[in-house]
XYZ file of C-alpha atoms in Angstrom:
635
model
C -57.789 -151.817 71.479
C -54.838 -149.420 71.306
C -53.246 -151.410 68.484
C -56.241 -150.581 66.268
C -56.671 -146.956 67.298
C -54.384 -145.590 64.589
C -56.294 -147.443 61.883
C -59.225 -145.103 62.396
C -58.790 -141.922 60.359
C -58.935 -138.528 62.020
C -62.168 -136.584 61.830
C -62.247 -134.727 58.489
C -62.063 -130.911 58.462
C -65.277 -128.968 57.796
C -64.109 -127.696 54.386
C -61.964 -129.703 51.969
C -61.052 -126.564 49.973
C -59.676 -124.685 52.990
C -57.803 -127.832 54.079
C -56.256 -128.297 50.632
C -55.190 -124.667 50.320
C -53.514 -124.830 53.742
C -51.767 -128.193 53.288
C -51.411 -129.458 49.740
C -48.841 -129.029 46.996
C -50.438 -130.254 43.794
C -48.157 -130.574 40.765
C -45.456 -129.206 43.110
C -47.358 -125.944 43.669
C -49.557 -124.840 46.549
C -53.174 -125.548 45.720
C -55.087 -122.379 44.765
C -58.820 -122.842 44.202
C -59.097 -119.351 42.664
C -57.375 -120.625 39.525
C -60.332 -122.909 38.685
C -63.381 -121.944 40.748
C -65.466 -124.265 38.562
C -63.831 -127.248 40.316
C -64.703 -126.167 43.872
C -68.239 -127.554 44.021
C -67.345 -130.938 42.430
C -64.436 -131.262 44.890
C -66.666 -130.438 47.864
C -69.226 -133.004 46.679
C -66.572 -135.699 47.170
C -66.144 -134.744 50.837
C -69.746 -134.188 51.902
C -72.056 -136.680 53.621
C -74.662 -136.816 50.863
C -73.015 -137.283 47.456
C -72.013 -140.734 46.257
C -71.259 -139.955 42.613
C -69.926 -136.790 40.956
C -69.391 -136.531 37.170
C -67.330 -133.438 36.376
C -67.109 -132.666 32.644
C -64.612 -129.879 31.986
C -62.288 -128.742 29.170
C -58.616 -129.516 28.737
C -56.192 -127.324 30.714
C -58.910 -126.435 33.226
C -57.528 -128.092 36.373
C -59.490 -131.358 36.187
C -56.449 -133.423 37.148
C -55.761 -131.125 40.079
C -59.329 -131.598 41.288
C -58.889 -135.371 41.229
C -55.605 -135.185 43.128
C -57.076 -132.982 45.861
C -59.932 -135.446 46.327
C -57.618 -138.491 46.457
C -55.351 -136.740 48.992
C -58.379 -135.995 51.187
C -59.609 -139.588 50.972
C -56.142 -140.910 51.820
C -56.013 -138.746 54.935
C -59.558 -139.196 56.218
C -61.202 -142.287 54.666
C -60.948 -146.042 55.252
C -60.496 -148.921 52.821
C -59.332 -149.223 49.213
C -58.966 -146.066 47.139
C -58.853 -146.751 43.416
C -57.394 -144.390 40.797
C -58.573 -145.649 37.401
C -57.127 -144.417 34.109
C -57.607 -145.627 30.574
C -54.500 -147.852 30.382
C -51.480 -149.034 32.358
C -49.057 -146.702 30.618
C -51.103 -143.643 31.534
C -51.459 -144.945 35.106
C -47.687 -145.276 35.531
C -47.092 -141.832 34.052
C -49.636 -140.108 36.273
C -48.449 -141.911 39.397
C -44.815 -140.939 38.862
C -45.511 -137.363 37.770
C -48.368 -136.372 40.063
C -49.536 -138.759 42.771
C -46.219 -139.965 44.200
C -44.870 -136.360 44.644
C -48.243 -135.396 46.135
C -48.101 -138.129 48.812
C -44.445 -137.433 49.640
C -45.193 -133.736 50.114
C -48.100 -134.477 52.479
C -45.718 -135.716 55.222
C -47.489 -136.049 58.558
C -50.922 -135.586 57.009
C -50.872 -139.290 56.155
C -50.612 -142.331 58.458
C -48.107 -144.582 56.734
C -48.155 -148.307 57.482
C -44.484 -148.200 58.452
C -43.227 -150.914 56.125
C -40.350 -150.854 53.656
C -42.671 -150.741 50.667
C -45.282 -148.228 51.807
C -44.859 -146.221 48.597
C -44.252 -148.396 45.555
C -44.980 -148.055 41.903
C -48.764 -147.501 41.521
C -49.566 -148.080 45.225
C -49.393 -146.366 48.614
C -49.943 -148.348 51.871
C -51.415 -146.363 54.756
C -52.736 -147.589 58.096
C -56.278 -146.600 57.231
C -56.300 -147.322 53.515
C -54.493 -148.478 50.382
C -54.285 -146.185 47.367
C -53.974 -148.105 44.093
C -53.494 -146.596 40.626
C -54.269 -148.773 37.598
C -55.289 -148.897 33.969
C -58.722 -150.316 33.210
C -58.013 -151.831 29.792
C -57.954 -155.208 31.548
C -61.475 -156.126 32.772
C -59.938 -157.996 35.723
C -58.824 -154.645 37.148
C -62.461 -153.887 37.930
C -63.783 -157.339 38.690
C -62.702 -158.210 42.215
C -62.270 -155.672 44.999
C -64.892 -153.739 46.888
C -63.923 -150.092 46.509
C -65.228 -147.406 48.916
C -63.527 -144.501 47.080
C -62.932 -144.347 43.348
C -61.400 -141.726 41.069
C -62.201 -142.431 37.415
C -60.100 -140.146 35.223
C -60.329 -139.369 31.479
C -63.481 -141.475 31.172
C -64.001 -140.360 27.570
C -61.114 -142.692 26.642
C -62.512 -145.758 28.416
C -63.834 -148.776 26.534
C -67.642 -149.217 26.493
C -69.045 -150.806 29.631
C -66.030 -150.176 31.859
C -67.639 -147.313 33.824
C -70.478 -149.646 34.738
C -67.963 -152.278 35.845
C -66.253 -149.683 38.027
C -69.579 -148.697 39.616
C -70.366 -152.335 40.387
C -67.398 -152.403 42.813
C -69.303 -149.967 45.082
C -72.779 -151.479 45.128
C -72.649 -152.764 48.734
C -71.079 -149.650 50.286
C -73.654 -147.186 51.593
C -71.260 -144.221 51.811
C -69.083 -144.872 48.750
C -67.558 -142.053 46.712
C -67.068 -142.054 42.944
C -65.448 -139.090 41.171
C -65.681 -139.211 37.356
C -63.634 -136.472 35.685
C -63.252 -136.072 31.947
C -63.708 -134.036 28.816
C -67.008 -134.623 27.053
C -67.362 -137.562 24.674
C -69.870 -138.865 22.156
C -73.579 -138.466 22.707
C -75.145 -141.593 24.166
C -71.949 -143.237 25.438
C -71.270 -144.347 29.031
C -69.864 -140.983 30.159
C -72.782 -139.089 28.669
C -75.248 -141.393 30.420
C -73.422 -140.844 33.720
C -73.682 -137.081 33.264
C -77.380 -137.302 32.339
C -78.046 -139.398 35.460
C -76.672 -136.611 37.663
C -77.980 -133.147 38.445
C -76.664 -131.674 35.149
C -75.588 -128.293 36.481
C -73.874 -125.797 34.172
C -71.457 -123.072 35.265
C -72.945 -119.563 35.164
C -71.335 -116.120 35.276
C -72.968 -112.931 36.438
C -73.149 -110.051 33.969
C -71.424 -107.025 35.556
C -73.916 -104.707 33.850
C -77.392 -106.187 34.410
C -76.593 -108.649 37.199
C -78.236 -111.590 35.430
C -76.653 -115.050 35.607
C -75.679 -116.502 32.242
C -74.126 -119.749 30.983
C -71.126 -118.595 28.953
C -70.539 -120.443 25.698
C -68.155 -120.055 22.784
C -70.470 -119.606 19.828
C -72.417 -116.440 19.167
C -75.530 -116.741 16.994
C -76.625 -113.510 15.312
C -80.142 -114.898 15.109
C -80.163 -115.424 18.893
C -78.335 -112.454 20.461
C -80.197 -113.128 23.689
C -77.971 -116.206 24.138
C -74.710 -114.198 24.162
C -71.362 -115.628 23.077
C -67.780 -114.901 22.069
C -67.324 -112.327 19.286
C -64.477 -111.008 17.163
C -63.790 -109.246 13.884
C -63.912 -111.948 11.216
C -62.565 -109.501 8.611
C -59.111 -109.295 10.239
C -57.107 -110.792 7.394
C -53.760 -110.481 5.666
C -53.325 -109.678 1.980
C -53.179 -113.382 1.075
C -56.483 -114.103 2.847
C -55.044 -115.716 5.979
C -56.416 -114.605 9.345
C -54.404 -111.811 11.006
C -54.568 -113.062 14.591
C -52.595 -110.121 15.974
C -55.258 -107.763 14.663
C -58.117 -110.118 15.519
C -56.931 -110.466 19.138
C -57.611 -106.780 19.788
C -61.289 -107.247 18.833
C -62.067 -110.362 20.881
C -64.751 -109.900 23.516
C -67.593 -111.739 25.195
C -71.056 -110.290 24.686
C -73.615 -110.965 27.399
C -77.309 -111.230 26.452
C -77.968 -107.642 27.588
C -75.188 -106.399 25.281
C -72.533 -105.832 27.946
C -69.006 -106.564 26.703
C -66.107 -108.179 28.578
C -62.636 -107.898 27.036
C -60.128 -110.763 26.983
C -57.967 -109.435 29.812
C -57.082 -111.308 33.030
C -58.394 -108.433 35.145
C -61.810 -108.268 33.474
C -62.280 -112.016 33.299
C -61.235 -112.680 36.923
C -63.852 -110.172 38.109
C -66.721 -112.248 36.724
C -68.619 -113.839 39.586
C -69.463 -117.497 38.983
C -71.606 -120.295 40.315
C -73.341 -123.467 39.194
C -76.944 -123.063 38.113
C -79.936 -125.039 39.267
C -80.088 -128.736 38.349
C -81.369 -129.337 34.818
C -82.249 -132.905 35.768
C -84.765 -132.369 38.536
C -85.388 -136.106 38.743
C -81.805 -136.945 39.693
C -81.276 -138.514 43.101
C -79.591 -136.109 45.520
C -76.657 -138.500 45.844
C -75.772 -138.197 42.136
C -74.341 -134.911 40.930
C -72.928 -133.755 37.612
C -71.363 -130.438 36.620
C -69.969 -128.940 33.427
C -68.463 -125.704 32.096
C -67.165 -124.471 28.733
C -63.564 -123.377 28.230
C -64.705 -119.822 27.511
C -65.656 -119.438 31.199
C -62.191 -120.392 32.545
C -60.198 -117.181 32.937
C -56.824 -118.902 32.504
C -57.720 -120.165 29.008
C -57.080 -117.337 26.460
C -59.971 -116.778 24.091
C -57.675 -116.254 21.099
C -56.500 -119.886 21.463
C -60.110 -121.066 21.281
C -60.682 -119.013 18.131
C -57.581 -120.421 16.437
C -58.664 -123.970 17.252
C -62.173 -123.231 15.994
C -60.821 -121.927 12.689
C -58.674 -125.051 12.254
C -61.674 -127.279 13.008
C -63.965 -125.526 10.526
C -61.304 -125.666 7.794
C -60.850 -129.388 8.368
C -64.600 -129.925 8.301
C -64.781 -128.395 4.817
C -62.268 -131.023 3.686
C -64.373 -133.830 5.115
C -62.323 -134.317 8.301
C -64.598 -134.071 11.342
C -62.001 -135.144 13.931
C -60.737 -131.597 14.753
C -64.348 -130.465 15.203
C -64.979 -133.462 17.468
C -61.987 -132.456 19.591
C -63.094 -128.834 19.785
C -66.685 -129.665 20.705
C -65.746 -132.219 23.367
C -62.476 -130.780 24.727
C -63.244 -127.039 24.604
C -67.019 -126.590 24.495
C -67.583 -129.689 26.647
C -70.617 -130.730 24.635
C -71.359 -134.356 23.917
C -70.717 -134.849 20.220
C -73.354 -136.058 17.785
C -72.343 -136.676 14.163
C -75.898 -135.913 13.043
C -75.589 -132.402 14.482
C -72.413 -131.423 12.644
C -71.668 -128.655 12.892
C -73.428 -127.376 16.008
C -75.412 -124.188 15.630
C -73.795 -120.946 16.707
C -71.108 -118.685 15.464
C -69.422 -119.715 12.197
C -66.680 -117.660 10.562
C -67.940 -116.172 7.353
C -65.596 -115.802 4.364
C -66.091 -112.229 3.184
C -64.383 -113.055 -0.087
C -67.252 -115.374 -1.022
C -70.135 -113.169 0.077
C -72.332 -111.588 -2.589
C -73.641 -108.294 -1.283
C -76.601 -107.059 -3.268
C -78.768 -104.126 -2.311
C -82.024 -104.975 -0.487
C -85.187 -104.545 -2.494
C -87.020 -101.330 -1.514
C -90.214 -102.065 0.373
C -89.418 -105.729 0.897
C -91.892 -107.445 3.236
C -89.958 -110.702 3.515
C -86.414 -111.957 3.090
C -86.533 -115.682 2.397
C -84.090 -118.459 1.625
C -84.513 -121.847 -0.005
C -81.877 -124.575 -0.132
C -81.278 -127.923 -1.812
C -79.040 -130.470 0.002
C -76.599 -132.545 -2.061
C -74.502 -135.556 -1.089
C -71.828 -134.681 -3.662
C -70.086 -136.988 -6.092
C -66.911 -138.621 -4.794
C -65.597 -139.049 -8.336
C -65.787 -135.280 -8.782
C -64.119 -134.594 -5.443
C -67.339 -133.084 -4.068
C -68.273 -132.962 -0.385
C -71.711 -132.623 1.161
C -73.070 -129.191 0.239
C -76.153 -127.057 -0.334
C -77.339 -124.873 -3.166
C -78.742 -121.736 -1.559
C -81.040 -119.070 -2.955
C -82.035 -115.865 -1.104
C -84.648 -113.358 -2.282
C -86.337 -110.221 -1.022
C -90.101 -110.274 -1.671
C -92.389 -107.229 -1.517
C -96.047 -107.135 -0.536
C -96.805 -106.835 -4.291
C -95.052 -110.180 -4.853
C -92.141 -108.596 -6.715
C -88.782 -110.084 -5.784
C -85.041 -109.587 -6.165
C -82.300 -112.203 -5.941
C -79.935 -111.330 -3.085
C -77.721 -114.407 -3.114
C -77.402 -117.652 -5.062
C -74.691 -120.250 -5.030
C -73.160 -123.249 -3.335
C -72.268 -123.457 0.358
C -70.371 -126.359 1.910
C -72.136 -128.011 4.820
C -74.440 -126.867 7.593
C -71.902 -124.413 9.003
C -71.574 -122.329 5.843
C -75.311 -122.537 5.226
C -76.072 -121.028 8.628
C -73.277 -118.496 8.215
C -74.653 -117.306 4.860
C -78.142 -117.005 6.314
C -76.771 -114.949 9.211
C -74.641 -112.791 6.923
C -77.765 -111.859 4.955
C -80.008 -111.548 8.034
C -82.502 -114.161 6.885
C -84.942 -114.989 9.713
C -84.851 -118.714 10.433
C -88.644 -118.919 10.095
C -88.278 -117.816 6.438
C -85.811 -120.591 5.544
C -87.031 -123.685 3.651
C -84.838 -126.700 2.825
C -85.617 -129.613 0.507
C -85.706 -132.765 2.629
C -86.559 -135.198 -0.186
C -83.079 -136.683 0.348
C -81.267 -137.143 3.681
C -84.691 -136.581 5.179
C -84.098 -137.256 8.871
C -80.901 -135.209 9.108
C -82.485 -132.249 7.287
C -85.580 -132.376 9.489
C -83.384 -132.489 12.603
C -81.437 -129.440 11.415
C -84.657 -127.542 10.652
C -86.212 -128.480 14.006
C -83.103 -127.417 15.901
C -82.629 -124.135 14.023
C -86.290 -123.115 13.696
C -86.317 -123.553 9.900
C -88.825 -125.320 7.618
C -88.652 -128.140 5.100
C -90.284 -129.060 1.785
C -90.711 -132.588 0.482
C -91.264 -133.137 -3.239
C -93.948 -135.548 -4.494
C -93.438 -136.760 -8.082
C -97.026 -137.481 -9.187
C -98.165 -135.408 -12.213
C -101.797 -135.046 -11.200
C -101.395 -135.124 -7.456
C -102.730 -132.280 -5.343
C -103.566 -131.711 -1.700
C -107.036 -131.075 -0.268
C -107.231 -128.122 2.115
C -109.870 -127.539 4.828
C -111.614 -124.937 2.636
C -112.209 -127.661 -0.006
C -109.615 -126.236 -2.398
C -106.901 -128.374 -3.927
C -103.405 -126.962 -4.122
C -100.002 -128.184 -5.237
C -98.800 -127.921 -1.658
C -100.044 -129.460 1.579
C -101.118 -127.691 4.758
C -97.881 -128.813 6.393
C -97.039 -130.860 9.467
C -94.996 -129.845 12.514
C -91.529 -131.344 12.204
C -91.527 -132.393 15.853
C -94.249 -134.927 15.074
C -92.179 -136.404 12.249
C -89.161 -136.720 14.566
C -91.118 -137.737 17.677
C -89.518 -134.897 19.651
C -90.976 -132.085 21.774
C -92.300 -129.026 19.908
C -89.997 -126.016 19.653
C -92.782 -123.657 20.750
C -95.767 -124.340 23.038
C -98.922 -125.101 20.983
C -101.702 -122.500 20.869
C -104.936 -123.494 22.592
C -108.200 -121.825 21.578
C -111.922 -122.526 21.762
C -113.842 -123.242 18.517
C -117.599 -123.870 18.638
C -117.376 -124.513 22.349
C -114.594 -127.065 21.927
C -110.972 -126.483 22.973
C -108.541 -127.252 20.158
C -104.756 -127.173 20.004
C -102.873 -125.702 17.050
C -99.145 -125.506 16.292
C -97.462 -122.237 17.236
C -97.059 -119.918 14.188
C -93.258 -120.187 14.497
C -93.216 -123.978 14.829
C -90.969 -125.527 12.125
C -93.030 -127.280 9.446
C -92.527 -129.774 6.653
C -94.733 -129.124 3.612
C -95.245 -131.589 0.765
C -95.087 -130.163 -2.771
C -96.292 -131.741 -5.968
C -93.316 -131.286 -8.293
C -95.343 -130.765 -11.461
C -97.590 -128.245 -9.742
C -94.582 -126.455 -8.272
C -92.926 -126.162 -11.687
C -96.189 -124.940 -13.239
C -96.389 -122.255 -10.558
C -92.752 -121.295 -11.137
C -93.043 -120.935 -14.907
C -96.354 -119.083 -14.510
C -94.612 -116.414 -12.441
C -91.386 -116.570 -14.436
C -93.101 -116.055 -17.810
C -95.652 -113.502 -16.616
C -93.703 -110.447 -17.796
C -93.192 -111.924 -21.277
C -96.849 -112.972 -21.556
C -98.198 -109.603 -20.392
C -95.907 -107.490 -22.582
C -96.655 -109.726 -25.595
C -100.340 -108.847 -25.249
C -99.822 -105.209 -24.268
C -96.890 -103.324 -25.747
C -97.595 -100.421 -23.368
C -97.374 -102.604 -20.236
C -95.231 -101.320 -17.371
C -93.715 -103.152 -14.362
C -96.902 -102.308 -12.470
C -98.782 -104.679 -14.793
C -96.944 -107.884 -13.890
C -94.934 -109.550 -11.128
C -91.265 -108.605 -11.415
C -88.391 -110.938 -10.581
C -85.141 -108.961 -10.596
C -82.114 -111.063 -11.511
C -78.858 -109.108 -11.028
C -76.358 -109.117 -13.856
C -73.632 -110.640 -11.678
C -75.363 -113.953 -11.027
C -73.005 -116.931 -11.184
C -72.411 -119.158 -14.185
C -73.919 -121.992 -12.144
C -77.123 -119.992 -11.827
C -77.261 -119.236 -15.548
C -76.797 -122.886 -16.496
C -79.140 -124.353 -13.890
C -81.799 -121.733 -14.569
C -82.330 -123.359 -17.978
C -82.311 -126.958 -16.701
C -86.097 -127.325 -17.154
C -88.358 -126.198 -19.956
C -92.102 -125.593 -19.844
C -93.382 -127.670 -22.780
C -97.135 -128.499 -22.550
C -96.932 -131.159 -25.269
C -94.057 -133.020 -23.629
C -94.705 -136.655 -22.689
C -91.617 -138.083 -20.931
C -90.292 -141.458 -22.053
C -88.453 -142.024 -18.776
C -87.881 -140.365 -15.400
C -84.725 -138.619 -16.612
C -86.718 -136.937 -19.388
C -88.818 -134.874 -16.973
C -92.527 -134.697 -16.176
C -95.613 -134.429 -18.303
C -95.649 -130.841 -19.553
C -92.082 -130.156 -18.391
C -88.917 -131.334 -20.099
C -85.721 -131.712 -18.082
C -82.750 -130.467 -20.071
C -80.079 -131.024 -17.403
C -79.865 -133.122 -14.243
C -78.026 -130.279 -12.529
C -81.118 -128.255 -11.638
C -80.606 -127.327 -7.995
C -80.788 -123.536 -8.233
C -83.858 -123.710 -10.458
C -85.503 -125.931 -7.858
C -84.584 -123.343 -5.226
C -86.265 -120.661 -7.369
C -89.348 -122.866 -7.680
C -89.407 -123.334 -3.900
C -89.207 -119.547 -3.558
C -92.195 -119.096 -5.901
C -94.124 -121.595 -3.768
C -93.518 -119.235 -0.836
C -95.318 -116.477 -2.744
C -98.382 -118.712 -2.420
C -97.617 -119.565 1.215
C -96.727 -116.181 2.738
C -99.575 -113.891 3.761
C -99.960 -110.335 2.535
C -99.089 -107.941 5.410
C -102.468 -106.149 5.158
C -104.784 -108.865 3.828
C -105.766 -112.355 4.939
C -104.639 -113.797 1.626
C -101.376 -114.971 0.093
C -98.960 -112.551 -1.560
C -99.571 -114.130 -4.957
C -103.342 -114.273 -4.522
C -103.525 -110.594 -3.557
C -101.294 -109.505 -6.450
C -103.139 -111.578 -9.074
C -106.481 -110.224 -7.853
C -105.116 -106.691 -8.213
C -103.825 -107.408 -11.729
C -106.949 -109.291 -12.774
C -104.890 -112.284 -13.851
C -106.215 -115.817 -13.405
C -103.802 -118.058 -11.442
C -102.223 -121.127 -12.993
C -104.573 -124.122 -12.901
C -102.299 -126.068 -10.585
C -101.973 -123.198 -8.139
C -105.468 -123.558 -6.712
C -108.511 -125.558 -7.765
C -111.941 -125.480 -6.113
C -113.365 -128.897 -5.230
C -117.101 -129.343 -4.861
């Protein structure tokens, strides 16, 4: 029996981290867990008695490779059987073996039980009495099709071909105490790495606020509409004379703002002091043997925040030019989020170009600030990218309004940035989803905004519960259209002894609009001043609904504002000629449509002091009969 005694590994130490810090030189330096505390729990999971699979999703330059090397060294010293190191291809395997693993094993000395042969340590393989360590690329399916593998390190899984992670897992099916360590950046939503992460405990790294003591998941993007989420902040106005960002000046303003408002500066001392831990599992149904952990780059104190900001700026600039690859790299390699093309760009902080912002004074006594937007695919022949036409107005309780902003914004990122710059509540934002419907509804659902959908019928109207017919529907919750969970819990109340469930008042909606009725409502409000003053030369602004259009509106606004004409006798010969009663003078009508959407909101929004719409209350006060298509009573 003595000849087999050395094949049995020594009993493992109680703590892999303490063992590694006392014995290992990783990348030719003594291992120091304090440099990347986020890796400690995933490393320990690969040495405990319970965990079989750990998926660790972390940013570049965060010590992921070091974590894998510590785990492999521990397995080599204390485990039995084949240890597999799997990388995306043979070239990467040879590079990593020569640069990292071979020096690691040589430096371990007596910690390992070498087989004693001439070729114990060869290219891509180490032979020990208790185990064999083999490094390989997985581009060849045969690399994962034969051996039974008790211990497996799968590195840079985001670069693996589809199906290869499953093939790697199949090598461990018959081993009750197998270990699989998947380490990688994030990848695309729904791929094999994402599914592996979702199958685990899904635990995110948290930091404790030094001020209030609350634990918080640090993330890069700060959303002005959601200050309770915290995020990284800086002075976006730090620019040189030619408009380029002055990063030397910007660097002095960079700070992280916790939800309570406490600020942490970008200094090694302040950032090292932040206590950290992994939060509770987000996947409560995960088996205890399957764990997964993740953390954003902003929480790693050795990654300077100014570098993240520079990369973010480069990604957003590329996105405006139609190149989404830099944004993909930032989202997956720095934010460690699984990338979804349909969610481009992700909500959160977007740098706002002050040179493009139109600052107009708020309207005194405004009850609402609202925004309407029209999505456009853009014409390739004209060099246009996907964009929106955006219109923002202040509206008073008397239904008067003032244009605050109008113009074109490129993509979701600039749209959200413009809304934030003008402090438009998300619940007061309405976007036309007649085109690109699913993507627009997803954006609205995610951001808490609303959608309108145009119906083209001339005579169409919508029956309301009070038996009135209106040019707009009662609206449907967007979550039902997308078959997703509601954003807010529904309201339950008892009516006539029966419990009913209603959508939460802040739940994002999609409302159908009859286009002819919408245009009739728009021109009714638009022409009110002219009609009233024509009948009464002594009329004052108190006698009609005012729409203030600043003198500095864009040329686009001026042209598009005349794209439709109210002409009761008009009978269109074709679709391009307009609708019955309304003649289309130009196909470029986006800002006028946004104005018409805004006038619909004057029917939709309630008066602050009355249970009636803004327009209804104002017309009743003025003694003016509403347009026929605004509201009709049905017997």
